Tab-separated table of C-alpha atoms in Angstrom:
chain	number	residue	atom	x	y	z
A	37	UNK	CA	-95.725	-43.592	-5.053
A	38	UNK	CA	-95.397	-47.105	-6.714
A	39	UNK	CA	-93.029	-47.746	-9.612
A	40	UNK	CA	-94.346	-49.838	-12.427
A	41	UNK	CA	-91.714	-51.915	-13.933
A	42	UNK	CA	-91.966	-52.837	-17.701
A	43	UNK	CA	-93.011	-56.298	-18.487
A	44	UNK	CA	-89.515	-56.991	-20.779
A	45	UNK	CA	-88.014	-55.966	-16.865
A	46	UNK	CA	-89.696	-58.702	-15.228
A	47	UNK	CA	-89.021	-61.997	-17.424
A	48	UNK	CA	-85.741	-63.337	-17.379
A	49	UNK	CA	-83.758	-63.414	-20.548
A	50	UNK	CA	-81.355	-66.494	-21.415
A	51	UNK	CA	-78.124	-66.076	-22.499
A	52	UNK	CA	-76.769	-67.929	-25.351
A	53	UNK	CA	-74.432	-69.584	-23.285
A	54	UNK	CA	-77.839	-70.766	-21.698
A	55	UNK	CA	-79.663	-71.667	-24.528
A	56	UNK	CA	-76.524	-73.541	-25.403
A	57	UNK	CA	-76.779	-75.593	-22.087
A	58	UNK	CA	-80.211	-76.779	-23.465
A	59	UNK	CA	-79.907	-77.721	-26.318
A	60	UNK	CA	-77.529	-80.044	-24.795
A	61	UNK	CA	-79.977	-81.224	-22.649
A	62	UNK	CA	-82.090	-81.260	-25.625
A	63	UNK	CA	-80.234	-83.313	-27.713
A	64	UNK	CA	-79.412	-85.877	-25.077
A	65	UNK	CA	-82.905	-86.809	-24.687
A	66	UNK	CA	-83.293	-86.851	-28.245
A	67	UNK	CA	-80.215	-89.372	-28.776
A	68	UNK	CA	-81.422	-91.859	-25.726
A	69	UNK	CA	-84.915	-91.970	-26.913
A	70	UNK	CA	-83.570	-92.538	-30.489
A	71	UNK	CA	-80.339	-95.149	-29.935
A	72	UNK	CA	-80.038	-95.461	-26.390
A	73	UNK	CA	-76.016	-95.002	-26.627
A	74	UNK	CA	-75.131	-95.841	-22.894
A	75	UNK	CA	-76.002	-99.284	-23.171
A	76	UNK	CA	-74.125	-100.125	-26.165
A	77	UNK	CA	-70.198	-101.478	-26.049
A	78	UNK	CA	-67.571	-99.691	-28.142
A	79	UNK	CA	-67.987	-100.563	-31.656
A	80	UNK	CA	-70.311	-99.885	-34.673
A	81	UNK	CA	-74.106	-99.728	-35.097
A	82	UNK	CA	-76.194	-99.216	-38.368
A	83	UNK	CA	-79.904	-98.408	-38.467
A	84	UNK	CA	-81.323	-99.575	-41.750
A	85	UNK	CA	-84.824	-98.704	-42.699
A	86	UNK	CA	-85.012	-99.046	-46.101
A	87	UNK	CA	-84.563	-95.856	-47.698
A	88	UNK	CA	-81.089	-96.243	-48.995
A	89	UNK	CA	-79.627	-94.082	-46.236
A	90	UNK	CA	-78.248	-96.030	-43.437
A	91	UNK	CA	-77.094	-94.462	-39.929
A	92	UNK	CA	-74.188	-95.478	-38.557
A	93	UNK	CA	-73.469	-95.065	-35.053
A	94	UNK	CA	-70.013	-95.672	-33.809
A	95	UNK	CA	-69.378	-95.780	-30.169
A	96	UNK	CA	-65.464	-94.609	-30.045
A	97	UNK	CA	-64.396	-94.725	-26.670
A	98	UNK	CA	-66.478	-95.255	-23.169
A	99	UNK	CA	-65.120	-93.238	-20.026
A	100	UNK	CA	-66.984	-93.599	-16.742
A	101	UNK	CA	-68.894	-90.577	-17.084
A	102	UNK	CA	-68.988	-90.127	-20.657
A	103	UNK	CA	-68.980	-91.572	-24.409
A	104	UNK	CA	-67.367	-90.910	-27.285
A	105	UNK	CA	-69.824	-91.181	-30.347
A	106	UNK	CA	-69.501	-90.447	-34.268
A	107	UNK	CA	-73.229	-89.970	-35.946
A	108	UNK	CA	-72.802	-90.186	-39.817
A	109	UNK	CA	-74.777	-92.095	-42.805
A	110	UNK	CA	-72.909	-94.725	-44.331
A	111	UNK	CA	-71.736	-93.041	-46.609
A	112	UNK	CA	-67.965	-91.658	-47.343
A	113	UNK	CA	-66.518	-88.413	-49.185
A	114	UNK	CA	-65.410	-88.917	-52.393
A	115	UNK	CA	-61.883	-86.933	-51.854
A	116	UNK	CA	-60.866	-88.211	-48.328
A	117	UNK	CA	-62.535	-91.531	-47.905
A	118	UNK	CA	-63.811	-90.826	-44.932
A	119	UNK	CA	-67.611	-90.806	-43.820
A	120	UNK	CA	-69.895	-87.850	-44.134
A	121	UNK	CA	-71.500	-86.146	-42.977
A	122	UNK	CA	-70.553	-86.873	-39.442
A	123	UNK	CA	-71.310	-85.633	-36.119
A	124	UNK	CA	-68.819	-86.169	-33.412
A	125	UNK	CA	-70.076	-86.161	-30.263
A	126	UNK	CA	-69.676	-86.103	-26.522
A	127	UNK	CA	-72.327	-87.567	-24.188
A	128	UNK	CA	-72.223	-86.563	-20.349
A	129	UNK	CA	-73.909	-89.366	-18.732
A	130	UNK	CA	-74.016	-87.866	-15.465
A	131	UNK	CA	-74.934	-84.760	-16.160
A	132	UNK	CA	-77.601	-85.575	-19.109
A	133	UNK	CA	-75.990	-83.189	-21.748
A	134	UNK	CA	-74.867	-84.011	-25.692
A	135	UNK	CA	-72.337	-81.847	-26.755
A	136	UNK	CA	-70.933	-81.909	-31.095
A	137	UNK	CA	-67.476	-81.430	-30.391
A	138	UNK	CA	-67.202	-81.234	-34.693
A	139	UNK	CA	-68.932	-82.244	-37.399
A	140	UNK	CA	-66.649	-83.280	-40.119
A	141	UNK	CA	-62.797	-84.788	-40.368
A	142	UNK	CA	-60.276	-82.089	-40.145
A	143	UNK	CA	-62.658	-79.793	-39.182
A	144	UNK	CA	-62.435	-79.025	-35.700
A	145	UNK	CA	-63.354	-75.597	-34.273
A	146	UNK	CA	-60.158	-74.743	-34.487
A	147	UNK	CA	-59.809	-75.592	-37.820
A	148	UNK	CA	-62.899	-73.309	-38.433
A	149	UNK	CA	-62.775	-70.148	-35.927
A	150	UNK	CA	-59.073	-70.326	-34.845
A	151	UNK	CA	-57.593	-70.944	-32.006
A	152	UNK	CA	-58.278	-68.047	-29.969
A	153	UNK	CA	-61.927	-66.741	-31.106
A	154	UNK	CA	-64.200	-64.391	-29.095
A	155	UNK	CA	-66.322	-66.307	-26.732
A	156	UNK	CA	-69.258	-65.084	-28.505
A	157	UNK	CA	-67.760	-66.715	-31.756
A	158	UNK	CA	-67.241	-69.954	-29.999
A	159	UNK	CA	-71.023	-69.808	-28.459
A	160	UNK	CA	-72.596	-68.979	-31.643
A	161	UNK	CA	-70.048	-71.986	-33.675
A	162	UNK	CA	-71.405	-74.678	-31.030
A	163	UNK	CA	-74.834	-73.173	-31.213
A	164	UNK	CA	-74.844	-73.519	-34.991
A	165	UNK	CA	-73.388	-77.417	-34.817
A	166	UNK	CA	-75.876	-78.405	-31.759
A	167	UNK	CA	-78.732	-77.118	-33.988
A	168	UNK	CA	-78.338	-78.893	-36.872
A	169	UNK	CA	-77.216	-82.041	-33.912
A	170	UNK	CA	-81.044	-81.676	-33.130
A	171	UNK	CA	-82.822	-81.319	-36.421
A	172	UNK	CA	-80.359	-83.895	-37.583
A	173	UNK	CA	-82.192	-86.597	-34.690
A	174	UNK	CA	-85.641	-85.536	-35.474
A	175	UNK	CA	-85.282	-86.473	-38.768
A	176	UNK	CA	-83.965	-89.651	-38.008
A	177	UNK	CA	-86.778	-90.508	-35.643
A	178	UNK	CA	-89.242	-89.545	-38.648
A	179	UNK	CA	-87.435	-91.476	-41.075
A	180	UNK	CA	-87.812	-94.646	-38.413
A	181	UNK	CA	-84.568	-95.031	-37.437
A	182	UNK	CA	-84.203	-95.536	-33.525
A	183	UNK	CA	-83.312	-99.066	-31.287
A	184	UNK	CA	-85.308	-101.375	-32.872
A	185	UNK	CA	-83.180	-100.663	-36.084
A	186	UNK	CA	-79.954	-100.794	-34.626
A	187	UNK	CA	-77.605	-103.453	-35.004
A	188	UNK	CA	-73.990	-104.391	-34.896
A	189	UNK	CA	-72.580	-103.123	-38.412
A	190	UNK	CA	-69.725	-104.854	-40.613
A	191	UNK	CA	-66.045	-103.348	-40.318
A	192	UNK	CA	-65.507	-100.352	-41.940
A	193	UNK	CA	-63.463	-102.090	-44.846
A	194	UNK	CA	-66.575	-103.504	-46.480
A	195	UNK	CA	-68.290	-100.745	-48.726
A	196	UNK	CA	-71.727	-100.667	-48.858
A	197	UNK	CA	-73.078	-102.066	-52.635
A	198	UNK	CA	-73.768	-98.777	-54.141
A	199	UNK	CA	-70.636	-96.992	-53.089
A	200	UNK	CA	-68.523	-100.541	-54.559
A	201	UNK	CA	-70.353	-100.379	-57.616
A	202	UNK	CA	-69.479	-95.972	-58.212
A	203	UNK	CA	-65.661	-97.187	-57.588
A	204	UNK	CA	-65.539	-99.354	-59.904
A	205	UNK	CA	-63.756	-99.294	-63.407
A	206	UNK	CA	-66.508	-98.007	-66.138
């Protein structure tokens, strides 16, 4: 006599370790179609398209195999002077992943889940960052933003118009 197996049985699930894996591969195609990061030189990038709301991409550090990368608008926080929001990221050349190590100063993982979470706490932090990685690069490429818009930006030093004109004595 034959055994019928259930349907649920028969399709593979993905684990969210898995579905973490693609997002990563997600994302990288997302961030090459949008700034192509591998061919730039270490240094800073901004993508204007005049909305107010420039992208600035700053290529940290270049390794063989990967790059270090900082995603944020040109923009800074009021209380630390620093830019946000920000993505740091981590781009695997070789094996065509994008990984958001953090997403603001300070705030490493381990500034948010401790040092030694559950691995299903760690999964689900990453999953949560690599998410909002993605929708975060969608809505660039709506706004416009993407190669043709890129270009070499000014140091960090010189504050955008807006932001010198909010620091300014009233």
């Amino acid at each position: 006599m034959q055994q019928v197996t259930p349907i649920g049985a028969r399709i593979p699930r993905l684990s969210r370790f898995g579905w973490l894996m693609g997002l990563y591969a997600e994302n990288h195609a997302r961030l090459q179609r949008l700034f192509a990061p591998a061919r730039l030189g270490e240094g800073s990038y901004l993508s204007r398209v005049g909305d107010g709301l420039d992208v600035r991409l700053d290529v940290l550090e270049r390794h063989p195999y990967t790059l270090e990368l900082r995603l944020t608008y040109d923009l800074r926080d009021p209380l630390t002077g620093e830019p946000d929001p920000s993505a740091y990221l981590r781009l695997y050349a070789d094996a065509r992943q994008v990984e958001t190590t953090h997403c603001y100063v300070g705030r490493r993982w381990q500034d948010v889940i401790g040092l030694y979470p559950p691995p299903a706490e760690l999964v689900g932090h990453r999953l949560r960052m690599n998410t909002f990685l993605g929708k975060w690069l969608e809505y660039l490429a709506e706004r416009g933003h993407g190669v043709a818009t890129l270009a070499p930006a000014p140091p960090r030093g010189d504050l955008p118009a807006l932001q010198a004109r909010e620091a300014a004595p009233q």
